[in-house]
Short mmCIF file of C-alpha atoms and ligand atoms in Angstrom, two decimals:
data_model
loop_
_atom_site.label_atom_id
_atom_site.label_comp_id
_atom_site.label_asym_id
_atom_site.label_seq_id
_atom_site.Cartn_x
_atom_site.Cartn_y
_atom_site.Cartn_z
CA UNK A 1 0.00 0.00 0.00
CA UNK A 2 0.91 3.19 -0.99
CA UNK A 3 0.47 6.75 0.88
CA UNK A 4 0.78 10.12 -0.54
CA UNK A 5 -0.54 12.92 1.57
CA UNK A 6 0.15 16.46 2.90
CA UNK A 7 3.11 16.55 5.84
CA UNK A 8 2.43 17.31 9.08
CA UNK A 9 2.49 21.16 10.18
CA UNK A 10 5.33 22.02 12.83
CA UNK A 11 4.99 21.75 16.36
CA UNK A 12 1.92 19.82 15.75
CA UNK A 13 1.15 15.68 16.68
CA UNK A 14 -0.81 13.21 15.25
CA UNK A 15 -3.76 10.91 16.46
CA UNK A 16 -4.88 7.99 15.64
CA UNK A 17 -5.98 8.02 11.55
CA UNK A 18 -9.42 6.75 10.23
CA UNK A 19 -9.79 5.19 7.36
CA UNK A 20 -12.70 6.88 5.44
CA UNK A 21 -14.44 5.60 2.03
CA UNK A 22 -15.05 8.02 -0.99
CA UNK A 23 -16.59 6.31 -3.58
CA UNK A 24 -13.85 4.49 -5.22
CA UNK A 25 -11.18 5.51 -2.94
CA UNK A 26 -10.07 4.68 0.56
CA UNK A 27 -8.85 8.06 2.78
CA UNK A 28 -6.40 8.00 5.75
CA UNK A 29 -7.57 10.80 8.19
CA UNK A 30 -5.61 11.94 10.58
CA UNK A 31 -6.34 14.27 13.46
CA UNK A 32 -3.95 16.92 14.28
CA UNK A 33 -3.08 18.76 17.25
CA UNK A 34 -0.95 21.29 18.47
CA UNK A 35 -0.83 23.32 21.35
CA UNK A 36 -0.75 26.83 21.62
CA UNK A 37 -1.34 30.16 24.18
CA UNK A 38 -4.88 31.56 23.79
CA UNK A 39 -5.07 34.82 22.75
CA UNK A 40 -6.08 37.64 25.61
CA UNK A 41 -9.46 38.84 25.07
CA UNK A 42 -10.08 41.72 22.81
CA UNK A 43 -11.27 43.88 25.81
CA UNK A 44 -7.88 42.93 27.78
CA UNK A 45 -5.62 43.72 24.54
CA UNK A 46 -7.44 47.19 23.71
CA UNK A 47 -7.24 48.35 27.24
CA UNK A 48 -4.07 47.40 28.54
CA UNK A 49 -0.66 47.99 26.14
CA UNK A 50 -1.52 50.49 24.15
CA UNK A 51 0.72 49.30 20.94
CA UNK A 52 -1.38 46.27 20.85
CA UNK A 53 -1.92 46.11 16.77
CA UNK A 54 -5.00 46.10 14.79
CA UNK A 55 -5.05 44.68 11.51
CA UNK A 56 -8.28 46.10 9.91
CA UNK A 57 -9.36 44.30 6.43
CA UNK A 58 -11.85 46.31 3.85
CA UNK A 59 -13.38 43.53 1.25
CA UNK A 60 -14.37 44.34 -2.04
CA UNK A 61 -15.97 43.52 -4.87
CA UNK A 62 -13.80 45.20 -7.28
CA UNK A 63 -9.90 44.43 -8.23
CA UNK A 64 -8.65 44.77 -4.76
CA UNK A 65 -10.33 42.29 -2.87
CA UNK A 66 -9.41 42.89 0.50
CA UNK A 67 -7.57 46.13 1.66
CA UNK A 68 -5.67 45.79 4.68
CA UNK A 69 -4.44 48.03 7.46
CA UNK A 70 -2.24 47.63 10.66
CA UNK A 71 -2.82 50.89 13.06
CA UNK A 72 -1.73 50.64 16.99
CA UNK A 73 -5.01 51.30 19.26
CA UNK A 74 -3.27 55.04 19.82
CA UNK A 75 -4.58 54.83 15.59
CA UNK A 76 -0.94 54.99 14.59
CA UNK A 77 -0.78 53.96 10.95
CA UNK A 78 1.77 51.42 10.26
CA UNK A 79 1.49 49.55 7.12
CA UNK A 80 -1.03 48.60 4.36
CA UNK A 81 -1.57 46.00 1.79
CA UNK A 82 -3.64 45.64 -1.24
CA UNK A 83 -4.75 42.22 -2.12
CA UNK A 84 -6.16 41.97 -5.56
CA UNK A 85 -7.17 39.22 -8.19
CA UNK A 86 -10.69 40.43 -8.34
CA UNK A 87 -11.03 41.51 -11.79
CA UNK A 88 -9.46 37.92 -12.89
CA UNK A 89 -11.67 36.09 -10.94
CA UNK A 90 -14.53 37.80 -11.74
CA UNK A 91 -13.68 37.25 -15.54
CA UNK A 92 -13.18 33.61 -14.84
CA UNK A 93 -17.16 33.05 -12.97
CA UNK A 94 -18.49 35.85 -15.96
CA UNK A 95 -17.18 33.29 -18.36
CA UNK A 96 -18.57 30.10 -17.02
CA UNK A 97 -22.01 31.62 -15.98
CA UNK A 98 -22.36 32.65 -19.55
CA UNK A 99 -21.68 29.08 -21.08
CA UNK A 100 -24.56 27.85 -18.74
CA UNK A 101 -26.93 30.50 -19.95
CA UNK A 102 -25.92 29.11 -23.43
CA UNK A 103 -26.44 25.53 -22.31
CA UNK A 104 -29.85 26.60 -20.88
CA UNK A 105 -30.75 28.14 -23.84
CA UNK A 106 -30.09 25.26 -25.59
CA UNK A 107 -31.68 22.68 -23.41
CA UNK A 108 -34.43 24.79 -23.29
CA UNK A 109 -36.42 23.25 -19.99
CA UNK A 110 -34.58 22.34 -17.17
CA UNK A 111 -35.67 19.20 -15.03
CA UNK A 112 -36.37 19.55 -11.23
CA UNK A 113 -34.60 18.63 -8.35
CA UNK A 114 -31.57 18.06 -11.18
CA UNK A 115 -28.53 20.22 -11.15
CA UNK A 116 -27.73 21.02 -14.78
CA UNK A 117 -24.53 21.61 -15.94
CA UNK A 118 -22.46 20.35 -12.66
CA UNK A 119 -19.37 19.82 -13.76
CA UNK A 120 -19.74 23.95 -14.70
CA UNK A 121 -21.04 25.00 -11.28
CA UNK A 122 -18.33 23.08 -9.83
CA UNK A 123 -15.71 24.47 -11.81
CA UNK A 124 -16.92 27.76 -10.41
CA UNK A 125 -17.29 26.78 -6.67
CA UNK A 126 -13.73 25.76 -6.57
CA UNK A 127 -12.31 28.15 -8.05
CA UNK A 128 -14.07 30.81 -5.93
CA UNK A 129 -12.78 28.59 -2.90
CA UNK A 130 -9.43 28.63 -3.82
CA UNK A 131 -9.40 32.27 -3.86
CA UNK A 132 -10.45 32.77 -0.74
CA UNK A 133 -8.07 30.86 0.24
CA UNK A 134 -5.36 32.38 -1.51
CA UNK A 135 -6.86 35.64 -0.19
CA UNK A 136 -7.42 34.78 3.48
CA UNK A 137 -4.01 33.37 3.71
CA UNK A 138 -2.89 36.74 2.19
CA UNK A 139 -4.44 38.56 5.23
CA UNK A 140 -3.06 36.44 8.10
CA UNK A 141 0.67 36.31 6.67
CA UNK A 142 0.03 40.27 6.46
CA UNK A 143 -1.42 40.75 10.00
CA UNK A 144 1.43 38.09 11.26
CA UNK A 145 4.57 40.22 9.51
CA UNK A 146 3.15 43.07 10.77
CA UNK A 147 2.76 41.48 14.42
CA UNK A 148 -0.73 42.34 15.01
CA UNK A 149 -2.87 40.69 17.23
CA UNK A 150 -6.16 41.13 16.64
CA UNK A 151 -7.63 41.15 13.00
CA UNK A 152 -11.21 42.88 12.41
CA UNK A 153 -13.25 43.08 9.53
CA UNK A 154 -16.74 44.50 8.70
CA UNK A 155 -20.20 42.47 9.32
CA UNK A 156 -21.18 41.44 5.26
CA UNK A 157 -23.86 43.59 5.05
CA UNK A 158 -27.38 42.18 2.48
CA UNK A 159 -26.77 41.42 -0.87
CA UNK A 160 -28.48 44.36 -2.45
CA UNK A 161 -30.43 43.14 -6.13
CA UNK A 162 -28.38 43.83 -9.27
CA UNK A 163 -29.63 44.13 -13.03
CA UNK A 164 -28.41 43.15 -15.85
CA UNK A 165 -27.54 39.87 -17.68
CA UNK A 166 -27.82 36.51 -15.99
CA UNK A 167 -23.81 36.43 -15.63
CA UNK A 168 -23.81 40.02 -14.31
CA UNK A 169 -26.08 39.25 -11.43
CA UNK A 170 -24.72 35.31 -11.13
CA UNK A 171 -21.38 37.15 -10.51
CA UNK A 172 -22.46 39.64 -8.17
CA UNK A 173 -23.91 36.82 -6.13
CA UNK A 174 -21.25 34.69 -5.93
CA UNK A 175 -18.56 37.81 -5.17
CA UNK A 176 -20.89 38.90 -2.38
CA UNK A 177 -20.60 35.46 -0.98
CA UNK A 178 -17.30 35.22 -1.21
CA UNK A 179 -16.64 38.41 1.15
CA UNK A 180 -18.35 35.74 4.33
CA UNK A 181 -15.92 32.55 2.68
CA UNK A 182 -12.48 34.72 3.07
CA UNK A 183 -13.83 36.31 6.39
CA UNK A 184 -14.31 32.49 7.49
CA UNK A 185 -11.29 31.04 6.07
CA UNK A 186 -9.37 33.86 7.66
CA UNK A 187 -11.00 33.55 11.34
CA UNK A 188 -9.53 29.93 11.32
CA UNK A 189 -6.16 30.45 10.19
CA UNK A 190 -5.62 33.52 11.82
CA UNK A 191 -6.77 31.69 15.01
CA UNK A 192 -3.89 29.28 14.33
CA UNK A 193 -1.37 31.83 14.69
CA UNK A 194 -2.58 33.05 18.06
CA UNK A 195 -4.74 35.87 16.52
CA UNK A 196 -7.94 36.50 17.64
CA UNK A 197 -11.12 37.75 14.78
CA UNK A 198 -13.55 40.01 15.06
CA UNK A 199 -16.22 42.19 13.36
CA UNK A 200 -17.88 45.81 13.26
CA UNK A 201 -20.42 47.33 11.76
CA UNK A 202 -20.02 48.52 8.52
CA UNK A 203 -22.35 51.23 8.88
CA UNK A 204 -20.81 54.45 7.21
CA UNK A 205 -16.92 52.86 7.24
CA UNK A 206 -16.38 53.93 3.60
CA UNK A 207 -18.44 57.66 4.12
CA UNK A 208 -16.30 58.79 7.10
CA UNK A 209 -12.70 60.36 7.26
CA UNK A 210 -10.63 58.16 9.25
CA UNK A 211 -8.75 60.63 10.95
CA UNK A 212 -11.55 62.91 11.29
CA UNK A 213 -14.71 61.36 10.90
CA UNK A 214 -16.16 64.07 8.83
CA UNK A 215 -18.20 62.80 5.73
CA UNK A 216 -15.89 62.56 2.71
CA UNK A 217 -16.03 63.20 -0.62
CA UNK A 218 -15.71 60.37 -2.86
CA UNK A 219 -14.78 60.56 -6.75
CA UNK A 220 -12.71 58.80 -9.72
CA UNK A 221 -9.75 60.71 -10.87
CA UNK A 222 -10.35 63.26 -13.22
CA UNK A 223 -14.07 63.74 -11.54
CA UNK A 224 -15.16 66.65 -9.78
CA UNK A 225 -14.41 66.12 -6.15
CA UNK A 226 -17.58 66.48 -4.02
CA UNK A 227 -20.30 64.23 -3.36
CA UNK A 228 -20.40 60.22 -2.73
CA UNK A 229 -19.91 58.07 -6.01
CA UNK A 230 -20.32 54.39 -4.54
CA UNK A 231 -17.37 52.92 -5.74
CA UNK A 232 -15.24 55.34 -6.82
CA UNK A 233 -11.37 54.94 -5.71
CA UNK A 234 -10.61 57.92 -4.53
CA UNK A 235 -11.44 59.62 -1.28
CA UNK A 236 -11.28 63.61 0.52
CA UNK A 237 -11.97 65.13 3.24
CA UNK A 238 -13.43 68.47 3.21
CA UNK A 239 -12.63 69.09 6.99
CA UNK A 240 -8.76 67.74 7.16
CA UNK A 241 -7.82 67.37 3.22
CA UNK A 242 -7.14 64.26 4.39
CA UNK A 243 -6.92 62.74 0.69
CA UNK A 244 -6.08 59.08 -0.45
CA UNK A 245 -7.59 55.78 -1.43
CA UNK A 246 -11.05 55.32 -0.71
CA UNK A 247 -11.04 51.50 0.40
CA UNK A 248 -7.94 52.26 2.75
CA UNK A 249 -10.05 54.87 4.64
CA UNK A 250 -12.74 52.03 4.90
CA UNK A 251 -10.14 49.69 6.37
CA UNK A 252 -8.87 52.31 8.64
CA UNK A 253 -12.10 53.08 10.00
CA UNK A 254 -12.96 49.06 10.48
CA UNK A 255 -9.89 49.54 12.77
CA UNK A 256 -10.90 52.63 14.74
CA UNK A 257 -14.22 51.20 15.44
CA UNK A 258 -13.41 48.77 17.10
CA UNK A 259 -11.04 50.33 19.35
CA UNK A 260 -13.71 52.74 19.93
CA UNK A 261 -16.45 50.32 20.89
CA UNK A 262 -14.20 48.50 23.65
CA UNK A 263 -13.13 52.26 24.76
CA UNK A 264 -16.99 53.32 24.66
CA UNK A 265 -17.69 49.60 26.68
CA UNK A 266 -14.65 50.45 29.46
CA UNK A 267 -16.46 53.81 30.03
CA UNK A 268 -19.50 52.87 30.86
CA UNK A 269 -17.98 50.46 33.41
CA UNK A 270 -19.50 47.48 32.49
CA UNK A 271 -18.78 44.36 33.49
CA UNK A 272 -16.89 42.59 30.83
CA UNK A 273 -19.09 40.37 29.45
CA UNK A 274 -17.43 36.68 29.39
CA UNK A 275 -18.64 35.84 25.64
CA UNK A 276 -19.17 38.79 23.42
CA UNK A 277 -21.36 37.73 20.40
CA UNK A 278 -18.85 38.97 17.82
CA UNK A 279 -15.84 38.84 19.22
CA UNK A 280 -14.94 35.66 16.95
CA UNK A 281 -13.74 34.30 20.81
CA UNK A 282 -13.52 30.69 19.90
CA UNK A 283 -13.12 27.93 22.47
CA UNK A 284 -11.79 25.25 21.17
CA UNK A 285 -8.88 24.64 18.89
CA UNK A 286 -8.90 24.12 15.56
CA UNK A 287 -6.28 21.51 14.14
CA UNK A 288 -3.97 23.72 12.27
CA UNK A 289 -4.02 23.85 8.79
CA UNK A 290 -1.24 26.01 6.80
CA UNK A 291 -2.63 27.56 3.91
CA UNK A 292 -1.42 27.57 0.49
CA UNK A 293 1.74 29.94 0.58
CA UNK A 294 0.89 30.51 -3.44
CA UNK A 295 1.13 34.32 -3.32
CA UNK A 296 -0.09 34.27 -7.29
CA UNK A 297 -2.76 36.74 -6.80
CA UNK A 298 -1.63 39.21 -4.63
CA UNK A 299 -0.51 42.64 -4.77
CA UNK A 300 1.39 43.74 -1.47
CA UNK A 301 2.61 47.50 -0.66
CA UNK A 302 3.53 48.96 2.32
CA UNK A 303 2.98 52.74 3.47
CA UNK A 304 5.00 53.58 6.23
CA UNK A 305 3.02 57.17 6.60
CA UNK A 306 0.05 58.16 6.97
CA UNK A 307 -0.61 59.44 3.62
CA UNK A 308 -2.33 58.31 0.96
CA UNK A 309 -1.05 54.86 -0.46
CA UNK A 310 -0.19 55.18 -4.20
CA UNK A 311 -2.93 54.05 -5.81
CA UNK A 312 -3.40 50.11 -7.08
CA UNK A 313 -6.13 50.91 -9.61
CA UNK A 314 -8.26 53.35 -10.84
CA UNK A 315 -10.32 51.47 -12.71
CA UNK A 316 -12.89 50.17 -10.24
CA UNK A 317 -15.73 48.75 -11.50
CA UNK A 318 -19.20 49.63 -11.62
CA UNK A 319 -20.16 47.50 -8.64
CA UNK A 320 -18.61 48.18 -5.52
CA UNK A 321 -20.75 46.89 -3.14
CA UNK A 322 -19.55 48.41 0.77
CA UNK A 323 -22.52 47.53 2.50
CA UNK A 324 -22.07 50.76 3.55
CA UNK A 325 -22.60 52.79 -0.18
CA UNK A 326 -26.25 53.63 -0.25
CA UNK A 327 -27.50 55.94 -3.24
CA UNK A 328 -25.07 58.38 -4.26
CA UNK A 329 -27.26 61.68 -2.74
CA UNK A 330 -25.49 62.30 0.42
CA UNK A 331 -23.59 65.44 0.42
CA UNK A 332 -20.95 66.33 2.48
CA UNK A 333 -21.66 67.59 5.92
CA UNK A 334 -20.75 67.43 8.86
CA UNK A 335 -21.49 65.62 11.44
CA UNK A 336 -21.15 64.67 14.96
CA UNK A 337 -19.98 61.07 15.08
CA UNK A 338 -21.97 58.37 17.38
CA UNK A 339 -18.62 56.59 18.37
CA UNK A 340 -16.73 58.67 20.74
CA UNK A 341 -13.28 57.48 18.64
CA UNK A 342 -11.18 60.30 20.45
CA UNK A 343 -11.24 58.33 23.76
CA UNK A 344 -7.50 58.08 25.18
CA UNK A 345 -8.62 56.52 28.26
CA UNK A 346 -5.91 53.91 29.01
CA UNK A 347 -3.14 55.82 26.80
CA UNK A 348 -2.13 58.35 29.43
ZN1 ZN B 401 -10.98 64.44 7.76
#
């Protein structure tokens, strides 16, 4: 008998395998542990040392699938990466959904309770998995490099209908769903390496300044800059100038939230509570699993200031779906902000 199989991840020990039957073929599973510290709580690592490091992820329908930055809880800025591969695998699902229209066309009815065209669907399915993959892995070697400790990203918000052609709207879909896969993939992984996952609400993360919370303008280069054009790259602030990439602010403002919402928590003296819903506070272990280390589809860049990144692309697409982007009617104002993110209560 012959084995082939993955080797075991470091500092990690086997169980005792099972032997499991897929169709044809006879699988050797075997458990793995490995032992590790458990991260401190979010509430403990926000209050406490105040370089404790954020990584904040922005995910996107467009080119750059995930934006990610690394701020201290202070909010200083270290380091952001763009993550992109959209546009190819958006071309790749466009493509397939199209020859199943065709098919359908074709076949003219469809019979129910039968999945047509499988081996298509499937061709899709794994190919969307392996991006998030890719993608997730992307954001945990980032937040790891970059030593942070906590990673946060924004609740996926409802798939809002689209129009258009069968593929158009089959794509949308299957991007939107995507956003949950990566946030999933990443949870687990990032886990792994002792960091701990949580989420915020994406209400108004793309409309605010990050360092000011003012409402921001958003355009495309070349555009008039005023007003809020739901997906357009570019991003400034009529009350700082505070100018740069508009998916960056987003991620930025993932970050500050969620400093803000333990800082708003400690202030009200509450009792921390042992299990907070979101707080991706997991209990048991998961066996480790090392991702795939293929960087193919990424994009990385570092900003060491504050200032604006250069940018990856200009050439978002029409769908940029934030959760946050409603209509594009709001105008700038200002606005007092909810979240009292100016709190330095442990910092002093
Ligand atoms: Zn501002």
């Amino acid at each position: 008998m012959r084995l082939t199989g993955r080797e075991l991840p470091n500092q990690a020990e086997a169980g005792s395998p099972a032997l499991i039957q897929r169709g044809g073929q006879w699988w050797l599973h075997t458990p793995v542990e490995k032992q590790f510290k458990r991260p401190q709580k979010i509430q403990t690592q926000v209050s406490t040392p105040a370089d404790t490091r954020i990584c904040a992820v922005d995910l996107n329908l467009t080119e750059q699938m995930a934006v990610c930055t690394v701020q201290t809880v202070e909010g200083t800025i270290l380091a952001t990466c763009f993550i992109g591969g959209g546009r190819e695998i958006s071309g790749f699902r466009k493509r397939q959904l199209g020859r199943i229209a065709r098919n359908r066309h074709k076949t003219g009815m469809i019979a129910e309770n039968e999945q047509d065209n499988a081996d298509l669907w499937q061709k899709i399915q794994r190919r969307d998995d392996h991006h998030a993959h890719l993608v997730s892995t992307r954001i945990v070697q980032f937040a790891q490099a970059q030593q942070a400790s906590i990673l946060v990203f924004e609740h996926v918000g409802d798939l809002k209908p689209t129009r258009g052609k069968y593929s158009h709207r089959g794509n949308t879909k299957r991007a939107f769903w995507m956003k949950g896969r990566i946030f999933r993939y990443a949870k687990y992984k990032a886990w792994n390496e002792g960091i701990i996952t949580s989420r915020v609400s994406p209400w108004k993360t793309s409309r605010e300044c990050a360092r000011c919370q003012s409402l921001v303008a958003r355009y495309a280069q070349g555009h008039l800059e005023e007003g809020y054009t739901s997906g357009a790259p570019l991003v400034l602030c009529p009350a700082c100038s505070m100018r740069g990439n508009a998916d960056r602010n987003a991620s930025l403002n993932i970050g500050r939230r969620l400093v803000a919402r333990y800082q708003k928590q400690a202030v009200q003296e509450k009792p921390p509570t042992p299990l907070l819903a979101n707080t991706g506070d997991q209990s048991s272990a998961l066996p480790p699993e090392r991702g795939s280390k293929d960087t193919g589809v990424v994009v990385c860049q570092e900003v060491k200031s504050a200032e604006g990144p250069s940018l990856p692309s200009t050439r978002h697409a029409d769908a940029n779906e934030h959760g946050t982007a409603q209509d594009g009617s709001l105008r700038m104002q200002k606005r007092s902000s909810d979240i009292p993110c100016q709190l330095r209560l442990f910092t002093e």
